PDB file of C-alpha atoms in Angstrom:
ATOM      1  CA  UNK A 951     -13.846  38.915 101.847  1.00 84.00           C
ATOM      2  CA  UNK A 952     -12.799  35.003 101.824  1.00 86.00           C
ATOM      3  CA  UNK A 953     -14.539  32.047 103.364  1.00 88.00           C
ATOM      4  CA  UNK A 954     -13.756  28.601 104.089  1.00 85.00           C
ATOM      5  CA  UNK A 955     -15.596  26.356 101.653  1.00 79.00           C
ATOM      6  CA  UNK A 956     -14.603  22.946 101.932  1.00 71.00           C
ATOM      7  CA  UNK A 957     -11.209  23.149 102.755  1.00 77.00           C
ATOM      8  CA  UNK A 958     -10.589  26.001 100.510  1.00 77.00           C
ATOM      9  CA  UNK A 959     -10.573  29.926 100.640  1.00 81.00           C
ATOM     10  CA  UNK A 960     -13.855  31.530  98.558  1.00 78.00           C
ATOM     11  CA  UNK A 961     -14.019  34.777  97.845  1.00 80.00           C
ATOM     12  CA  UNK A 962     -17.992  35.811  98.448  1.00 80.00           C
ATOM     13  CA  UNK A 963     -17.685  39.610  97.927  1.00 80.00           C
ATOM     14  CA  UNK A 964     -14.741  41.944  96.783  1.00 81.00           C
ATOM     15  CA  UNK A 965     -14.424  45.867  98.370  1.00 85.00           C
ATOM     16  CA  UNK A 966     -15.091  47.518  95.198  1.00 88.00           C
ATOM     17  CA  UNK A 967     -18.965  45.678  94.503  1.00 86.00           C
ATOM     18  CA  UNK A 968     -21.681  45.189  96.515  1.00 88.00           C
ATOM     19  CA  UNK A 969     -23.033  41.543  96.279  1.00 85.00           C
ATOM     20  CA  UNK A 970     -25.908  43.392  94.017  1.00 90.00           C
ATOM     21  CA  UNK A 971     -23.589  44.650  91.281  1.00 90.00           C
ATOM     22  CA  UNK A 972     -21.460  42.026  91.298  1.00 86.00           C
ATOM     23  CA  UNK A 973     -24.472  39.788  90.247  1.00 85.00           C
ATOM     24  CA  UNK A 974     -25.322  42.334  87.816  1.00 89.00           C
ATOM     25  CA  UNK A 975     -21.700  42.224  86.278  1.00 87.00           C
ATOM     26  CA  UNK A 976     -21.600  38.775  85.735  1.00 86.00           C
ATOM     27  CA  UNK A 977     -25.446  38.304  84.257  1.00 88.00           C
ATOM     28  CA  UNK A 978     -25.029  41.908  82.052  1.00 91.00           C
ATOM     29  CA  UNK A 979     -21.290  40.664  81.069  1.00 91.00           C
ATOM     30  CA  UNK A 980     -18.922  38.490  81.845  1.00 90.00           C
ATOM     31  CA  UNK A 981     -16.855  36.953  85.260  1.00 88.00           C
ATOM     32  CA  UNK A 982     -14.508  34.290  86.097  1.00 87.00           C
ATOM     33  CA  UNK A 983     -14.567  32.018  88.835  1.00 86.00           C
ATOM     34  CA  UNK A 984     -12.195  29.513  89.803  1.00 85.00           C
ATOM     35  CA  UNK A 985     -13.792  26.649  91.248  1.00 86.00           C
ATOM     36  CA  UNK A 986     -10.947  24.080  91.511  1.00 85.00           C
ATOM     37  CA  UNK A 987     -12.108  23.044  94.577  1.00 85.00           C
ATOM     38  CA  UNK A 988     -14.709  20.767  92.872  1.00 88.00           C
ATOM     39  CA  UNK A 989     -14.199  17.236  93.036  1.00 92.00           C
ATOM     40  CA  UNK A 990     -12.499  16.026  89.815  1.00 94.00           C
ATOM     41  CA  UNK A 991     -12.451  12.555  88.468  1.00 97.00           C
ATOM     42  CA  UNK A 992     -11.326  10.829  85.419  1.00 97.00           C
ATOM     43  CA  UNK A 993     -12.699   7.485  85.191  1.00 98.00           C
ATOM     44  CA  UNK A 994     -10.532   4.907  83.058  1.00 98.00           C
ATOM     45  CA  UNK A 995     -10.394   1.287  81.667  1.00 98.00           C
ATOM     46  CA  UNK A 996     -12.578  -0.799  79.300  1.00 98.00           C
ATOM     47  CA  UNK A 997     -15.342  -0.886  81.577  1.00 98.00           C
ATOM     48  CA  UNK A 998     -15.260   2.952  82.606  1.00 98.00           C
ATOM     49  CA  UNK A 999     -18.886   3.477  80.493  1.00 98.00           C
ATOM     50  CA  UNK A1000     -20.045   0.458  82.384  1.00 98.00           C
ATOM     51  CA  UNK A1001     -19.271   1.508  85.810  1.00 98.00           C
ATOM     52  CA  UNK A1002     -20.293   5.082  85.038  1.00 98.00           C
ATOM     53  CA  UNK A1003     -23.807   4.722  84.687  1.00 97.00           C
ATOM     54  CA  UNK A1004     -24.199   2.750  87.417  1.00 96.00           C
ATOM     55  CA  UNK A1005     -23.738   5.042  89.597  1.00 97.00           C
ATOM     56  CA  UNK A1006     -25.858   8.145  87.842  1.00 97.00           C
ATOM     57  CA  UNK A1007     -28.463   8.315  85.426  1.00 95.00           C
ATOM     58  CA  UNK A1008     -28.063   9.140  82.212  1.00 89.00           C
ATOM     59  CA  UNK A1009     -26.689   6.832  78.879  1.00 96.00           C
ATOM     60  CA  UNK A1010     -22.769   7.477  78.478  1.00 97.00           C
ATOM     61  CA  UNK A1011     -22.858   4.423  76.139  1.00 97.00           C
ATOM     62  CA  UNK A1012     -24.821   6.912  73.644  1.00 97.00           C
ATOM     63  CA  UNK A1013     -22.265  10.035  74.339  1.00 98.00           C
ATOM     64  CA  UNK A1014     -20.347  10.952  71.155  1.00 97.00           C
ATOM     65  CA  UNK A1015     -16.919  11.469  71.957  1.00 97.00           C
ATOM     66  CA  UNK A1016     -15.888  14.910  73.731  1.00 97.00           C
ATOM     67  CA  UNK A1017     -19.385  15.481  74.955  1.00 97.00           C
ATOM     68  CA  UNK A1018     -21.256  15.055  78.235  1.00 95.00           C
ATOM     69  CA  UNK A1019     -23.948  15.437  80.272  1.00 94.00           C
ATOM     70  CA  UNK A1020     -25.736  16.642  83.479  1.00 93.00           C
ATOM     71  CA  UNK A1021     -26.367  13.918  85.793  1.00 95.00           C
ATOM     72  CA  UNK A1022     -26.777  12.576  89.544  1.00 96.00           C
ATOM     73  CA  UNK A1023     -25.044  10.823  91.233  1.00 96.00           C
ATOM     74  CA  UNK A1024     -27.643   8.354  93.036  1.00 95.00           C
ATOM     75  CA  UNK A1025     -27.938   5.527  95.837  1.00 94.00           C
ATOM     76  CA  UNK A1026     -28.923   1.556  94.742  1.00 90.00           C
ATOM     77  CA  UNK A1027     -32.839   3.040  95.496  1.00 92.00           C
ATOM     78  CA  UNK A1028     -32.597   5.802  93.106  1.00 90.00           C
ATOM     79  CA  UNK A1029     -32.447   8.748  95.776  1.00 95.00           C
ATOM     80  CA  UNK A1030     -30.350  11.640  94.619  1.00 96.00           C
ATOM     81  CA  UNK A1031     -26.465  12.071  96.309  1.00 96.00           C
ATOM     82  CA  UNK A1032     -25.160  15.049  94.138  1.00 95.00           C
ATOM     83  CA  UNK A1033     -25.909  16.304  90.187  1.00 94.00           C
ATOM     84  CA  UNK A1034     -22.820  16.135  88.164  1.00 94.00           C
ATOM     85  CA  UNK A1035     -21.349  16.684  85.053  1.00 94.00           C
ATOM     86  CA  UNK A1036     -19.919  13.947  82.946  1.00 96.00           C
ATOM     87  CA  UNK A1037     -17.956  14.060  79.672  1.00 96.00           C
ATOM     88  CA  UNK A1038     -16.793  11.213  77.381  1.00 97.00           C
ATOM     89  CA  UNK A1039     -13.415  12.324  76.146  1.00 96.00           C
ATOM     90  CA  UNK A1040     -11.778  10.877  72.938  1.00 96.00           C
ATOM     91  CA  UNK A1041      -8.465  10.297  74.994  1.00 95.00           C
ATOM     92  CA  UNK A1042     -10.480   7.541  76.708  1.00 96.00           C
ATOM     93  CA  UNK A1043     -11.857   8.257  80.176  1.00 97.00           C
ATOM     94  CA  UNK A1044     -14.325   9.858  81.336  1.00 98.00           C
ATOM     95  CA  UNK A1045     -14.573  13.243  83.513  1.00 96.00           C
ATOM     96  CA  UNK A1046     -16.774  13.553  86.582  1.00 96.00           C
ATOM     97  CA  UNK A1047     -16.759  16.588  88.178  1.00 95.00           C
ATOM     98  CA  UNK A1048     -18.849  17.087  91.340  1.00 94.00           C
ATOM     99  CA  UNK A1049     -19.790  19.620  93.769  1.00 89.00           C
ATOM    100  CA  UNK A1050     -17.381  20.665  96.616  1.00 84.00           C
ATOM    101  CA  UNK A1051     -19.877  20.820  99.315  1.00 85.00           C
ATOM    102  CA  UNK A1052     -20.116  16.841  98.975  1.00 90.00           C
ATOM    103  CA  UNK A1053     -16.905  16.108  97.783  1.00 91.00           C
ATOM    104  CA  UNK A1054     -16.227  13.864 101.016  1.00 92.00           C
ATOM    105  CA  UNK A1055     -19.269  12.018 100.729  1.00 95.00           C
ATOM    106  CA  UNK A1056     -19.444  11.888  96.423  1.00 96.00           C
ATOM    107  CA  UNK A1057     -16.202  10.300  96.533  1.00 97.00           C
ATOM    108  CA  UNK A1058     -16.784   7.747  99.104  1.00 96.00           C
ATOM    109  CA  UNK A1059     -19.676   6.680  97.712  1.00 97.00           C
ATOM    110  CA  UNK A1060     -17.974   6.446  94.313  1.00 98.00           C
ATOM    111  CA  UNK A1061     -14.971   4.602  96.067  1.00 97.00           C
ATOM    112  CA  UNK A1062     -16.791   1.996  97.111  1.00 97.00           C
ATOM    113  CA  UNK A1063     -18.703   1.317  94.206  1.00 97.00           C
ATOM    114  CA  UNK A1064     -15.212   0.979  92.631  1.00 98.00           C
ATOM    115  CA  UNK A1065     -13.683  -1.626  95.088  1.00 97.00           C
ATOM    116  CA  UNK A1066     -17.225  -3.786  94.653  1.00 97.00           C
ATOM    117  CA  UNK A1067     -16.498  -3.696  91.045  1.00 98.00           C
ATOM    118  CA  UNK A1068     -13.021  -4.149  90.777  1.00 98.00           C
ATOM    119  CA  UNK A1069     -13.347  -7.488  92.990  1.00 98.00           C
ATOM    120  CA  UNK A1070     -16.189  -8.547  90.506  1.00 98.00           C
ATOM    121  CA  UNK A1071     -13.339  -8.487  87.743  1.00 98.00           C
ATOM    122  CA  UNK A1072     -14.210  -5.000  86.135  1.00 98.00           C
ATOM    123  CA  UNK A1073     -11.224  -3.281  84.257  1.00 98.00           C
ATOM    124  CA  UNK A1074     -12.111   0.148  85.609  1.00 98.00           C
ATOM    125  CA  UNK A1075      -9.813   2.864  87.846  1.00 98.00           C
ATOM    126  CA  UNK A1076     -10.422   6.103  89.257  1.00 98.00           C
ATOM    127  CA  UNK A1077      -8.230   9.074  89.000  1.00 97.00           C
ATOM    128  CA  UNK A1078      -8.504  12.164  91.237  1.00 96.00           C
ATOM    129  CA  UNK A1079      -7.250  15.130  89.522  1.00 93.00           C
ATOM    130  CA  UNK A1080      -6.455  17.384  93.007  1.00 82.00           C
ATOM    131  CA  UNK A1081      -4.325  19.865  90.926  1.00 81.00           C
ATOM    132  CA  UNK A1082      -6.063  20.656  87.993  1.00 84.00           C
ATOM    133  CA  UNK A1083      -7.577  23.757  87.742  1.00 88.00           C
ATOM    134  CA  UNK A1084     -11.446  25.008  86.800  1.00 89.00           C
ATOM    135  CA  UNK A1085     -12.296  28.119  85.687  1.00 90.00           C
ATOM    136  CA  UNK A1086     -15.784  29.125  85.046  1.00 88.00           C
ATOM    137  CA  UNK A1087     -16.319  31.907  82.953  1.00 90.00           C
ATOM    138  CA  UNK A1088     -19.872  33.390  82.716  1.00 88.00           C
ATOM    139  CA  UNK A1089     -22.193  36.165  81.387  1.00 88.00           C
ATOM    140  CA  UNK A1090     -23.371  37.178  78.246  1.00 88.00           C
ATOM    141  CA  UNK A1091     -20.251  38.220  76.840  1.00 90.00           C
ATOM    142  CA  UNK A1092     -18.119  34.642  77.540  1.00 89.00           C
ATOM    143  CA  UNK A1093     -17.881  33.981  74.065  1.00 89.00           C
ATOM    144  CA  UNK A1094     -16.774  37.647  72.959  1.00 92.00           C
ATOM    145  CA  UNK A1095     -14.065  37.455  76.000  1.00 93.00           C
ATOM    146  CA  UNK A1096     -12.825  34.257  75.509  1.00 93.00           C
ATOM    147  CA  UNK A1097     -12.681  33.915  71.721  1.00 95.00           C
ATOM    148  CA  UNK A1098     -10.150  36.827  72.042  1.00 96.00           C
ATOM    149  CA  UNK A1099      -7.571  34.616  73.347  1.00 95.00           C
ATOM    150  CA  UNK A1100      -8.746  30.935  72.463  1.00 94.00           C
ATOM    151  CA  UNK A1101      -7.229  29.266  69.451  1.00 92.00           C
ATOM    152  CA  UNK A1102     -10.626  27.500  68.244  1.00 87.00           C
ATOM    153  CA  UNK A1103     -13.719  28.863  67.436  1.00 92.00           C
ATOM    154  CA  UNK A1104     -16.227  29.341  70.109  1.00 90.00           C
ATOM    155  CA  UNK A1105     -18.977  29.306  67.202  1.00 91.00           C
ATOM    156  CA  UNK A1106     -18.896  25.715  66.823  1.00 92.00           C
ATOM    157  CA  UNK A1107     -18.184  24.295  70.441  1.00 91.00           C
ATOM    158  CA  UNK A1108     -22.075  23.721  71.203  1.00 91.00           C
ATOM    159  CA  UNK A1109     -23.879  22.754  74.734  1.00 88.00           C
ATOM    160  CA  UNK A1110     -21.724  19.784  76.948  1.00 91.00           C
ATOM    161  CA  UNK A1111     -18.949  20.169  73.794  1.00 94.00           C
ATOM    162  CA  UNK A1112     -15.499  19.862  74.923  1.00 93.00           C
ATOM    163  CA  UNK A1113     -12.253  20.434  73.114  1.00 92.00           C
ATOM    164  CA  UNK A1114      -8.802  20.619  73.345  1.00 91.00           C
ATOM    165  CA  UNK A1115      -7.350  24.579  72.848  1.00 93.00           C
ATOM    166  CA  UNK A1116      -5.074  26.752  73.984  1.00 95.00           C
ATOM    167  CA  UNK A1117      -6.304  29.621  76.067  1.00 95.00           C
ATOM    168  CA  UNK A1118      -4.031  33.130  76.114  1.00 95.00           C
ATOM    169  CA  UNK A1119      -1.286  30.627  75.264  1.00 95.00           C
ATOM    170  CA  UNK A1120      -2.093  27.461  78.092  1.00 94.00           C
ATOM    171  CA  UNK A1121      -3.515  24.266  76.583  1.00 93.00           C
ATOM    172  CA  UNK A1122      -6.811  23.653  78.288  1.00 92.00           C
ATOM    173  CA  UNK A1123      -9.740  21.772  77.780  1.00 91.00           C
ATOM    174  CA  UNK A1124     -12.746  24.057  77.108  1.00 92.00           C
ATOM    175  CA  UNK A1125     -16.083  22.825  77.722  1.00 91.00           C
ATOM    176  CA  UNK A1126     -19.714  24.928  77.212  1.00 90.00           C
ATOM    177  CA  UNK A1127     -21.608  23.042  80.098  1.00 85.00           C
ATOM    178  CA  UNK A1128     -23.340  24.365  83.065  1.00 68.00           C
ATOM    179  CA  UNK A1129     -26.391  24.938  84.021  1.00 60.00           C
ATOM    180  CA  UNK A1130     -27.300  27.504  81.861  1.00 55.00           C
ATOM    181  CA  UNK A1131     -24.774  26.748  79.003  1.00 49.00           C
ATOM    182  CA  UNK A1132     -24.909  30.472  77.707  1.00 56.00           C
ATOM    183  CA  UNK A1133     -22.325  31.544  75.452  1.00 53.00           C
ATOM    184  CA  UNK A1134     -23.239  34.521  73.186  1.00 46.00           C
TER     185      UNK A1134
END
């Protein structure tokens, strides 16, 4: 069965599993989800780190390259807008990806920060990234799954790691964040 979810069709339950044992599935083994339809950002120019944090919390100064971190995205008072994840990639920009649900209002909020710092002479741009895909992949048995058809090793990409690999023969960037950042 698909739903609308922000402008996009989400599948919420398939014909063959109940919503039970397709819960089961994914925390006994492993699933995949595609969740393009989160809002994807890269954040460029000298002041990027700058204008990052301050719009969440959270040091990206102190990131080591190709690693991240959960955040939120707050107002000027501190109140929360969205969590986040951000990554500090050795290419030179950052990645912010948000939820879906607040895409809209994530973006504006983001845009605006943006124009007030780009008229107070900050070197910073945002990119959207509308066609680039996200795949979760979850459960216990990620790593098993995955390493089968990744070209690093999945032993030594650790919690909000990214890197650069190809996947069943597509170059991807493969990162070990979440919330629960599982990968046995």
């Amino acid at each position: 069965k698909m739903v609308d979810f922000a402008g996009w069709s989400l599948p919420v339950s398939y014909p063959d599993l109940s919503h039970v044992q397709s819960h089961i599935h994914t925390r006994k083994g492993v699933s995949i989800f595609d969740v393009s339809h989160m809002l994807q950002l890269h954040i460029h120019g000298k002041d990027r780190v700058k204008f990052m944090e301050s719009l969440i919390v959270g040091d990206v100064e102190a990131l080591a390259e190709d690693t991240g971190t959960l955040s939120l995205l707050t107002t000027e008072n501190g109140g929360i807008i969205d969590d986040c994840i951000v990554h500090k990639s050795s290419a030179g920009f950052l990645n912010l990806v948000c939820n879906a649900g607040c895409a809209d209002k994530d973006y504006a909020h983001i845009m605006e920060h943006l124009s007030a710092a780009q008229s107070a002479g900050s070197d910073v741009a945002v990119e959207v990234k509308p066609k680039h895909s996200l795949i979760a992949v979850q459960g216990p048995k990620t790593a098993a799954v995955l390493q089968q058809g990744m070209s690093g090793d999945l032993s030594q990409l650790f919690f909000n790691h990214t890197v650069l690999a190809d996947v069943w023969g597509i170059p991807c960037r493969v990162t070990r964040c979440g919330y629960t950042g599982r990968m046995e």
